Coordinates of C-alpha atoms in Angstrom, one line a residue:
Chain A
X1179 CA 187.0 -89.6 -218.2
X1180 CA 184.5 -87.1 -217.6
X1181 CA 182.0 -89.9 -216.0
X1182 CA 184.5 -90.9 -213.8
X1183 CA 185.4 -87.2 -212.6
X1184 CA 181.4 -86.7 -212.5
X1185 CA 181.0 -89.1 -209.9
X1186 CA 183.1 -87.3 -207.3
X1187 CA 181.0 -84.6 -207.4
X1188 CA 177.7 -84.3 -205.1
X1189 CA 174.5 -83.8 -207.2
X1190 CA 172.8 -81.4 -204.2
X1191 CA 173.8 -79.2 -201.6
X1192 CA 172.2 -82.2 -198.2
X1193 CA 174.6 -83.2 -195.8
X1194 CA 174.4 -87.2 -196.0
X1195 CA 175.6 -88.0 -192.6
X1196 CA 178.4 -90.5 -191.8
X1197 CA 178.4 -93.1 -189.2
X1198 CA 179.0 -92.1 -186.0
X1199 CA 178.6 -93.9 -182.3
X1200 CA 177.3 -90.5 -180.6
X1201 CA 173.0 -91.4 -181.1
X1202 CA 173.8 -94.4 -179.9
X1203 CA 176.0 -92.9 -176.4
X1204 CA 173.3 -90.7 -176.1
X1205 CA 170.5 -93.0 -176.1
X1206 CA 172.4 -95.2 -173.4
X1207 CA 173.5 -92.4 -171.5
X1208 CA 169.7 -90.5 -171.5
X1209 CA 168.5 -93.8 -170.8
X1210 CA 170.5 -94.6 -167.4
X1211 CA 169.8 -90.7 -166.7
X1212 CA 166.0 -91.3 -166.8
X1213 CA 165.8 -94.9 -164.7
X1214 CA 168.8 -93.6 -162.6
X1215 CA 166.5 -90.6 -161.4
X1216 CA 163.0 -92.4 -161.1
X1217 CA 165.2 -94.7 -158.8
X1218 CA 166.5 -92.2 -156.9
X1219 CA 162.7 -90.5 -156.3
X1220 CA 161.4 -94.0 -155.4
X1221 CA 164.4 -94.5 -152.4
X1222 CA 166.7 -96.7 -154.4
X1223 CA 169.6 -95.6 -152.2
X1224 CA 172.4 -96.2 -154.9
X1225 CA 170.7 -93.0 -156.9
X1226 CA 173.2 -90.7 -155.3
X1227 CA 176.2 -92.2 -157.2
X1228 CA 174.2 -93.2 -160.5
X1229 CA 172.8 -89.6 -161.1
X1230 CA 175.9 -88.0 -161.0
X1231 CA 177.5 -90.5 -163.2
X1232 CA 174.8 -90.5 -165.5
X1233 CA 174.1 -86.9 -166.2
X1234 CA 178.5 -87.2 -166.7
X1235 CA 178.1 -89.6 -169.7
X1236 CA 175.2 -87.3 -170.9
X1237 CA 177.2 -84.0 -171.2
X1238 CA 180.1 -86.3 -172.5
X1239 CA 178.2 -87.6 -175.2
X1240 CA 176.6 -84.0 -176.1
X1241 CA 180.4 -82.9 -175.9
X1242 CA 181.6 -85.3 -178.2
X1243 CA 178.5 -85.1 -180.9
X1244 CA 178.5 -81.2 -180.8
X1245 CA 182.8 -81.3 -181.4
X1246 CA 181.5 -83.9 -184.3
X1247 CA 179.1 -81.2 -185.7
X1248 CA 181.7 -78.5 -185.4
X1249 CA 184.3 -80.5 -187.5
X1250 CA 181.4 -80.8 -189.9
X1251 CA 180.1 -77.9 -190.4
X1252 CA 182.7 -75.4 -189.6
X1253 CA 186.2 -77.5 -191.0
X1254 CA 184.7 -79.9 -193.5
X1255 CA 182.3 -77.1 -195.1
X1256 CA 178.8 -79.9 -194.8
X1257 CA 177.1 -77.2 -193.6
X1258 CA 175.8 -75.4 -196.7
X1259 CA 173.3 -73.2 -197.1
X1260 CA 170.2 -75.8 -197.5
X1261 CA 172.0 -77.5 -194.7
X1262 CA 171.7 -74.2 -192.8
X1263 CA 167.7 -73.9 -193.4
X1264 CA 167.4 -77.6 -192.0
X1265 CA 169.1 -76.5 -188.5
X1266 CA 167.3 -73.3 -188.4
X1267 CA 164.1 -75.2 -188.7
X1268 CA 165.3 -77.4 -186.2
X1269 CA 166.1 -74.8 -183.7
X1270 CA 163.0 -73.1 -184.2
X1271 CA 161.1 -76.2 -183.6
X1272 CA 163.0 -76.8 -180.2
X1273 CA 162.2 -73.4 -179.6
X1274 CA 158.1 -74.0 -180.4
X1275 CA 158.4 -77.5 -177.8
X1276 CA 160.2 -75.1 -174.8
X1277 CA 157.9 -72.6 -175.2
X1278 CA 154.6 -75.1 -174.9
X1279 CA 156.3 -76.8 -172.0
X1280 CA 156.0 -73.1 -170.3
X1281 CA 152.7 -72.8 -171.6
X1282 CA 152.1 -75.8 -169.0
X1283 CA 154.3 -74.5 -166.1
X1284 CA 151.6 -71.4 -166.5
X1285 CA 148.3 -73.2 -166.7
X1286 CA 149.6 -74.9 -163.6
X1287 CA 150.2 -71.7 -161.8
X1288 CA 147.0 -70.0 -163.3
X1289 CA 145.0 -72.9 -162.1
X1290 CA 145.5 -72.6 -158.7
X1291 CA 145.9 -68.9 -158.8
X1292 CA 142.7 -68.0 -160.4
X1293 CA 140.7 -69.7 -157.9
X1294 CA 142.4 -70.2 -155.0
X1295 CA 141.0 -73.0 -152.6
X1296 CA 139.1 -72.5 -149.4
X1297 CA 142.6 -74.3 -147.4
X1298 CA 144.5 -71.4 -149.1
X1299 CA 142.3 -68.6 -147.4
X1300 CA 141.0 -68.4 -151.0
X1301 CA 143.2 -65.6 -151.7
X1302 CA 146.4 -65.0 -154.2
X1303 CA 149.3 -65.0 -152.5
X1304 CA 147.6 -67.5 -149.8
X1305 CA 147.1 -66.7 -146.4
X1306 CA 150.6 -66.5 -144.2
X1307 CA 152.6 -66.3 -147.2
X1308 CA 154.6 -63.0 -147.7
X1309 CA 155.2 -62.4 -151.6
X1310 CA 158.4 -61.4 -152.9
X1311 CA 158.3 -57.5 -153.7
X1312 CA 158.2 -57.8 -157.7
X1313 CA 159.3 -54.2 -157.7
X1314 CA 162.9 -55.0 -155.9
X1315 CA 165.5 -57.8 -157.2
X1316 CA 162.7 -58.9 -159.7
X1317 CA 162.2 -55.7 -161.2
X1318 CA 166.6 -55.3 -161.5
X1319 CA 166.6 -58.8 -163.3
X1320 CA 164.3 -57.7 -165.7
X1321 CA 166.5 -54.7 -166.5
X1322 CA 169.5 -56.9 -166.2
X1323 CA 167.8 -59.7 -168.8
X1324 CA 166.6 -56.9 -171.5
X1325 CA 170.5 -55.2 -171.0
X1326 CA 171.8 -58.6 -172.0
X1327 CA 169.4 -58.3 -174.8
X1328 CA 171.1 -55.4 -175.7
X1329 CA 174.4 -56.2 -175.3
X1330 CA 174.1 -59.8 -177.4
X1331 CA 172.3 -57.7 -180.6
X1332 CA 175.5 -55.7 -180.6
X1333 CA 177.8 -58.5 -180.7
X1334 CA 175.7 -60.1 -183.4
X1335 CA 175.7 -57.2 -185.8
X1336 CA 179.5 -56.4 -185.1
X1337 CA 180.5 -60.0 -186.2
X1338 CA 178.1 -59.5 -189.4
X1339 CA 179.8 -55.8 -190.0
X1340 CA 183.2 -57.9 -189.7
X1341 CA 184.1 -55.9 -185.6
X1342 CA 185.7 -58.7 -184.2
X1343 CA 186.4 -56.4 -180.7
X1344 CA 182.6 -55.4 -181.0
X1345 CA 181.6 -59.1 -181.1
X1346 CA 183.7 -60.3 -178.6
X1347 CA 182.9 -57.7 -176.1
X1348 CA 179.2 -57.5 -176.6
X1349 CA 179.3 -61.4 -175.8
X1350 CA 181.5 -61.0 -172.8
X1351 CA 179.1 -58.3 -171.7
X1352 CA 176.1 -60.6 -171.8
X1353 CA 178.1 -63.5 -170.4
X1354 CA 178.2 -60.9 -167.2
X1355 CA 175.4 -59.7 -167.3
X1356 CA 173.5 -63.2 -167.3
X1357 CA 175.4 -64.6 -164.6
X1358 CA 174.8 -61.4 -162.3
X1359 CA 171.0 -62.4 -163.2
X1360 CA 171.8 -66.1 -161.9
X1361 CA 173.5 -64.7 -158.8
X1362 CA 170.5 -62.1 -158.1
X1363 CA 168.4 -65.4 -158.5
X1364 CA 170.1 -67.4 -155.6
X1365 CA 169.9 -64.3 -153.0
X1366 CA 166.2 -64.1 -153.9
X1367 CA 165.9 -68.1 -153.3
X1368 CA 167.9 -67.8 -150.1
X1369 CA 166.2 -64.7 -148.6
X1370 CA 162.7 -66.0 -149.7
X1371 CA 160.5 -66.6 -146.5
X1372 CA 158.0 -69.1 -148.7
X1373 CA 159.7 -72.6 -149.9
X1374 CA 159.0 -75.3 -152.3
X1375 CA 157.1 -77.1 -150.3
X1376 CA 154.6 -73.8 -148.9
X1377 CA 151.6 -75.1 -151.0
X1378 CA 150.3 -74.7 -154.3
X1379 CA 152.2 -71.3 -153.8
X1380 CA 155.8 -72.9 -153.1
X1381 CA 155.5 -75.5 -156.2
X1382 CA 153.9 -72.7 -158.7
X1383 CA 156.8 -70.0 -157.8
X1384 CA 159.3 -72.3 -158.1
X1385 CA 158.5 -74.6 -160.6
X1386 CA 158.1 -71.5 -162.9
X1387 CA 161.1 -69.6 -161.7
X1388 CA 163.4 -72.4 -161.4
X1389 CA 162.8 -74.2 -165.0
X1390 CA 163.3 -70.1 -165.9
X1391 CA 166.8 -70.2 -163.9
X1392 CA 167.8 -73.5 -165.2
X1393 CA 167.6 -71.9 -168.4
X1394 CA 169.1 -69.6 -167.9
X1395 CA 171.4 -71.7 -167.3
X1396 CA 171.6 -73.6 -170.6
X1397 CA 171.2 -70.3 -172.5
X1398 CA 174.5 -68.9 -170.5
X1399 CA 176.8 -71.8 -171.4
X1400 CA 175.0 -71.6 -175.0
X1401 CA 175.9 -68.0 -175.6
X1402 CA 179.8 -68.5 -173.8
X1403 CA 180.3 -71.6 -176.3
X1404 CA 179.3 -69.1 -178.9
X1405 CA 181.9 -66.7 -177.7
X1406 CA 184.4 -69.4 -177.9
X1407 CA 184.0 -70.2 -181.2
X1408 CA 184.3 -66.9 -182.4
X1409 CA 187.7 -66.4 -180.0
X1410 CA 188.5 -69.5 -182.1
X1411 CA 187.8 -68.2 -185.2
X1412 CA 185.2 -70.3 -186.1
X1413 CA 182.5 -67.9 -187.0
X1414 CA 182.6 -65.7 -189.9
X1415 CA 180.2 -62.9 -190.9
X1416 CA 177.7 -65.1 -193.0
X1417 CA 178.1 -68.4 -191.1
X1418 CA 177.2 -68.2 -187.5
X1419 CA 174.4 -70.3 -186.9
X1420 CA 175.3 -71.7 -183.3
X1421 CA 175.9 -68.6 -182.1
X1422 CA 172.5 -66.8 -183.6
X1423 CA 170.4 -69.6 -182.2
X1424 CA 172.2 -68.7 -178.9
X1425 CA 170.3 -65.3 -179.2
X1426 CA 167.5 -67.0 -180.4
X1427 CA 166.9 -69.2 -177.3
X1428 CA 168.3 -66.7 -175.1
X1429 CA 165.5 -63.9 -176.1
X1430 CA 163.0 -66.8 -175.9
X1431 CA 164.4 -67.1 -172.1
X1432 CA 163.8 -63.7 -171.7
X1433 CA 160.6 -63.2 -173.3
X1434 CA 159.2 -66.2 -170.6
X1435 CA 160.9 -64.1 -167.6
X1436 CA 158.6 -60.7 -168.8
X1437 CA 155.9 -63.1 -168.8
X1438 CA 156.9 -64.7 -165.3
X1439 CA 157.3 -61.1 -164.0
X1440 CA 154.3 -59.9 -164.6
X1441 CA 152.1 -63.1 -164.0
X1442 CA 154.0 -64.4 -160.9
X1443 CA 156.0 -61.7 -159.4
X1444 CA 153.6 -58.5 -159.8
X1445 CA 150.2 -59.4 -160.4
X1446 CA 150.7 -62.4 -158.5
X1447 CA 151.6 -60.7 -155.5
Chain B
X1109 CA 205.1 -71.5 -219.3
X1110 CA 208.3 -71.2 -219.4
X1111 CA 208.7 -68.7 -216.8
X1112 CA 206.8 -70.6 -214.6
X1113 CA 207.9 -73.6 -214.5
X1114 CA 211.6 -71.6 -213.8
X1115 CA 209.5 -69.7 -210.7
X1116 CA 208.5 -73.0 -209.3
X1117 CA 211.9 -73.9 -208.9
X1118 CA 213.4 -71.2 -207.7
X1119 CA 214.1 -69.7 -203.6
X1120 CA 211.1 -69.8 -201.6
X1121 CA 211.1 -66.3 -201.4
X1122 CA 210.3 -65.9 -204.8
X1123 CA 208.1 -69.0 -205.1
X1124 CA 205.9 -66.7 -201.9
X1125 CA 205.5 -63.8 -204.2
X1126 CA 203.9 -66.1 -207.0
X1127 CA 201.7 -67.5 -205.0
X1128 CA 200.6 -64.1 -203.4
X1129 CA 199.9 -62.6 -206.5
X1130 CA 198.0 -65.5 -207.8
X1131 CA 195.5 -64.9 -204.7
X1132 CA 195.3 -61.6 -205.1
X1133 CA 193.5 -61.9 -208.5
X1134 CA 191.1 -64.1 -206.8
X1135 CA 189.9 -61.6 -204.5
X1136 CA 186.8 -60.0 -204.7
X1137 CA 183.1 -61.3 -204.6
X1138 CA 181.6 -61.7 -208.3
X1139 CA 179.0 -59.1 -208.9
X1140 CA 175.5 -61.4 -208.8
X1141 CA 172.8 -61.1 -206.7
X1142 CA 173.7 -63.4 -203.8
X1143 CA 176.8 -61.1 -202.8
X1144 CA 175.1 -57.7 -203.6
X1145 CA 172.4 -59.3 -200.7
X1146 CA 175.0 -60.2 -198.1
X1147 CA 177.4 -57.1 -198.7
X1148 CA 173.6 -55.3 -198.5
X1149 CA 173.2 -56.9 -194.8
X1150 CA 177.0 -56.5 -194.4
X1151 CA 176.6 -52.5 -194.7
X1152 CA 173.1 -52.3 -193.0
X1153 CA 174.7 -54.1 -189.8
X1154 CA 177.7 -51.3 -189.7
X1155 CA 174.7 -48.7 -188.9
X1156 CA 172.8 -51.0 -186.5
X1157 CA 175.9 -51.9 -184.6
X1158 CA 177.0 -48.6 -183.9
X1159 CA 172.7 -47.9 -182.7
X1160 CA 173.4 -50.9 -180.3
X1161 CA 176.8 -50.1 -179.0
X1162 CA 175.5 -46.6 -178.0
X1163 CA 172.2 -48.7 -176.6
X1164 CA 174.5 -50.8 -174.5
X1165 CA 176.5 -47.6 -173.0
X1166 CA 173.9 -44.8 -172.9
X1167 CA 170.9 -46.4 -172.1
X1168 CA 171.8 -49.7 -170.5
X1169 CA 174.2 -48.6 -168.2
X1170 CA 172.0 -45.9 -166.7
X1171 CA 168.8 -48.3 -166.3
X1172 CA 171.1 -50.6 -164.4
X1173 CA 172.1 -48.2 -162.1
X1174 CA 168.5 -46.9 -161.6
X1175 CA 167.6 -50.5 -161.0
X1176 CA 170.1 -51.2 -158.6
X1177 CA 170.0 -48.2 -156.5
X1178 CA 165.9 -48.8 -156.2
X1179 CA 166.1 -52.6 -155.7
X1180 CA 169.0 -52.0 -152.7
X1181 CA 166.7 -48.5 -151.5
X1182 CA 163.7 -51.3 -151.1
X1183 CA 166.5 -54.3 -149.8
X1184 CA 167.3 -52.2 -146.9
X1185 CA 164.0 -50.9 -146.4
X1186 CA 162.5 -54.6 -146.7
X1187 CA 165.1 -55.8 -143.9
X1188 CA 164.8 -52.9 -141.6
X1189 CA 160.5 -53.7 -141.6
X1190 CA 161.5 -57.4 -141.2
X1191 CA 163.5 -56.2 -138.0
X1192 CA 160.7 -55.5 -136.1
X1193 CA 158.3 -58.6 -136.8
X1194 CA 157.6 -60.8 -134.1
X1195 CA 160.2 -63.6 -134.2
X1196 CA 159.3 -66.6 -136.6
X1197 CA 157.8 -69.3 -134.3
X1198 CA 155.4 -67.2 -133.5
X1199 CA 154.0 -67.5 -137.4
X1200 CA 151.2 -69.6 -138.1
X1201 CA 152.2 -72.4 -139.7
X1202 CA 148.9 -73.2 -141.8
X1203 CA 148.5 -76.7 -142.6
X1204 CA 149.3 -76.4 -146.7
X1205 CA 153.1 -75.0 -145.3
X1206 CA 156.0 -77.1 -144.9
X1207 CA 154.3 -80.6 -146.6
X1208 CA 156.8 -83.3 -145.7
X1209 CA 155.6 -86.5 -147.4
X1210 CA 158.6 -88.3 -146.5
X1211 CA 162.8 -87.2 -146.2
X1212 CA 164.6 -85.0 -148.4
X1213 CA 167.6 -86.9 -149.8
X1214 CA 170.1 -84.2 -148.5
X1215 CA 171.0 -83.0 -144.6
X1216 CA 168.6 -83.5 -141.7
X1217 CA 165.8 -84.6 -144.4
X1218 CA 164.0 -81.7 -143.2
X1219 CA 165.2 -78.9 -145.3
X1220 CA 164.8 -77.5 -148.7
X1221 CA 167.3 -76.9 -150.7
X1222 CA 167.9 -73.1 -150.4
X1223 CA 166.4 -73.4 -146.9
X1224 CA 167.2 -70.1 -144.5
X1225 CA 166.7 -70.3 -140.9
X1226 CA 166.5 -66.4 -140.9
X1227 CA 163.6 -66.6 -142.8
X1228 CA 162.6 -70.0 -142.7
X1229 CA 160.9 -72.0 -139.8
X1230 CA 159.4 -75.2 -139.4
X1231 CA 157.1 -76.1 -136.3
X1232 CA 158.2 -79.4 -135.7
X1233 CA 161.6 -78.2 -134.5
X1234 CA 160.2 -77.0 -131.4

C-alpha cells in the first residue's frame, strides 16, 4: 500500500509542464507579425489590416499563456521555490539580452556622434539642428523616473512587511508617475523642431528615445498587472515574483534613461 | 472519539467552532531556519518601508516640484526666444534634413509621425 501511495508523490520540487496550445499560438501569431511587417515596409498594401490583426493574436496569445502561468503558479502551487530560481534566472537573462540590444542603439549613436561627418558640419548636434534643452522636460523626467523608483521600493517592502495600503498605493503612485513620464514624452516629440528623418541626428535621438519610451511602455503595463494581482490577492509576502521582476525591468528602464540623459540629451547637446 | 464523531453530526454552528479550533493549533511557523530567515526579511522590510514612504513624501514630492517649476520657468522662456526667430522657411534646409526615400504610409506621405508645423517645415511645400 505504501508503494502505491509513494507513487502520488513527486520525487523533486521541478515544475514538469503540461501540454498546452499557447507555444504553438505564439509561434503562428509572431510569425504572421514578422512577414506581416516586412510586407508592409516593402509596399504590400494589405499590411495595414494584417499588422493590426497580427500584433491582436500576439497579445492574445501572451494573454492567454501568462493567465495559464498564473493558474500555475499562484492556484495550483507549481511554482516552488527551485521553480522560483528558474524564472528569476530567466528574467535576469531577458534583462542581460535588453540591456545589449541598448548597448547597440548606443554604439549607433556614439558612431556618428563621435565623429561627425563633413555633410553634418562635422559638429555634434549637426549644423541647423537645434537640440532639445536637456536641462528642461528631460531633466523633470529624470526626477519623475528616479520618484517612481522610489515610490515602487515602497510598495515592494510594504507587501513583504504584510501593508497591503502601502503596497497598493506605492504601485498606484508609480503607475502615475510613469504615465506623467510617457505624457512629458509626447510634448517633447511634438514640440521637437528636429524629426526622424533630420539625419544621423533624427534616427540616433529617436531610435534611442523611442525603444526607451516604448519601454516604458511595457514596463508600465508590467508594473499595473502587478498591481492587479496584488488587488486580486494573488501576491503574498514571500511569493511575488511577477511583480519584483516588474521592478526589476522597470529600474533597468531607468537606469538606460540616466544613461540616455546624459549621453544624448546633455552631453549630446 | 466518541465526542467527535457526535460533533460531526451536530448544528453547523457547532460543527464551525470545531473546525476553527482545529486551525488555530496549526497556526504558527515551526521554529527552523528557513522561517527565522523570512520573518528576519519580514521585520527588516517594516524599517525600510517606513525609510521609503518618508522618501516618497519628503523628498520626492519636493524634487518634483523643483523640477517642474524649472522645466516650465525654461518652457516659457524657450517659447518666448522662439517668438522672435525669423519664420521657418526661412531655415536652411541642409541636404541630410527631411530624407524622403519614398511615402510614409500615413496622411499626405510627407509627414512624420509626431510631425508639428509650428516647428516643423519642409521646403518642398513651397
Amino acid at each position: 500500500m505504501s508503494n502505491l501511495n509513494r507513487s502520488i508523490f513527486q520525487g523533486h520540487p521541478f515544475h514538469l509542464v503540461s501540454p498546452s496550445p499557447w507555444p504553438l499560438f505564439t509561434c503562428i501569431s509572431l510569425l504572421t507579425l514578422t512577414t506581416s511587417a516586412v510586407s508592409g515596409m516593402h509596399g504590400f498594401e494589405s499590411a495595414g489590416y494584417w499588422i493590426p490583426s497580427a500584433l491582436i493574436l500576439v497579445i492574445s496569445s501572451m494573454f492567454l499563456w501568462f493567465r495559464d502561468v498564473i493558474s500555475e503558479g499562484t492556484y495550483i502551487g507549481n511554482h516552488t521555490l527551485a521553480v522560483q530560481k528558474g524564472l528569476n534566472m530567466g528574467v535576469a537573462l531577458f534583462i542581460v539580452s535588453e540591456a545589449l540590444f541598448f548597448l547597440a542603439i548606443f554604439w549607433a549613436y556614439f558612431h556618428s556622434a563621435l565623429s561627425p561627418t563633413v555633410e553634418l558640419g562635422a559638429q555634434w548636434p549637426p549644423i541647423g539642428i537645434e537640440a532639445i534643452n536637456a536641462f528642461e522636460l528631460p531633466l523633470l523626467n529624470t526626477v519623475l523616473l528616479l520618484a517612481s523608483g522610489v515610490t515602487i521600493t515602497y510598495s515592494h517592502h510594504s507587501l513583504i512587511q504584510g501593508n497591503r495600503n502601502g503596497a497598493l498605493y506605492g504601485a498606484i503612485f508609480t503607475l502615475v508617475l510613469a504615465l506623467v513620464f510617457t505624457g512629458f514624452q509626447g510634448v517633447e516629440y511634438s514640440v521637437s523642431s528636429f524629426t526622424l528623418t533630420d539625419g544621423a541626428y533624427g534616427s540616433c535621438f529617436y531610435f534611442g528615445t523611442g525603444f526607451h519610451g516604448l519601454h516604458v511602455i511595457i514596463g508600465t503595463i508590467f508594473i499595473g498587472v502587478g498591481f492587479w494581482r496584488m488587488l486580486a490577492y494573488h501576491l503574498t509576502e514571500n511569493h511575488h515574483l511577477g511583480l519584483e521582476s516588474s521592478i526589476l525591468y522597470w529600474h533597468f528602464v531607468d537606469v538606460v534613461w540616466l544613461f540616455l540623459f546624459l549621453s544624448v540629451y546633455y552631453w549630446g547637446s | 472519539m466518541f465526542a467527535a464523531r457526535a460533533l460531526r453530526s451536530s448544528t453547523p454552528v457547532l460543527r464551525r467552532a470545531q473546525q476553527t479550533r482545529l486551525q488555530s493549533t496549526l497556526q504558527g511557523a515551526q521554529d527552523n531556519a528557513f522561517n527565522r530567515e523570512r520573518q528576519a526579511v519580514k521585520d527588516h522590510a517594516a524599517a525600510t518601508s517606513d525609510l521609503w514612504r518618508k522618501l516618497s513624501i519628503y523628498v520626492v514630492i519636493p524634487s518634483l516640484l523643483i523640477a517642474g517649476v524649472n522645466a516650465y520657468r525654461l518652457w516659457t522662456e524657450h517659447w518666448e526666444h522662439k517668438s522672435h526667430e525669423p519664420p521657418l522657411e526661412e531655415r536652411v534646409e541642409y541636404p541630410y534634413m527631411n530624407i524622403r526615400t519614398k511615402n510614409f504610409p500615413w496622411g499626405d506621405g510627407d509627414k512624420t509621425l509626431f510631425w508639428n508645423p509650428k516647428v516643423n517645415h519642409h521646403k518642398q511645400d513651397e
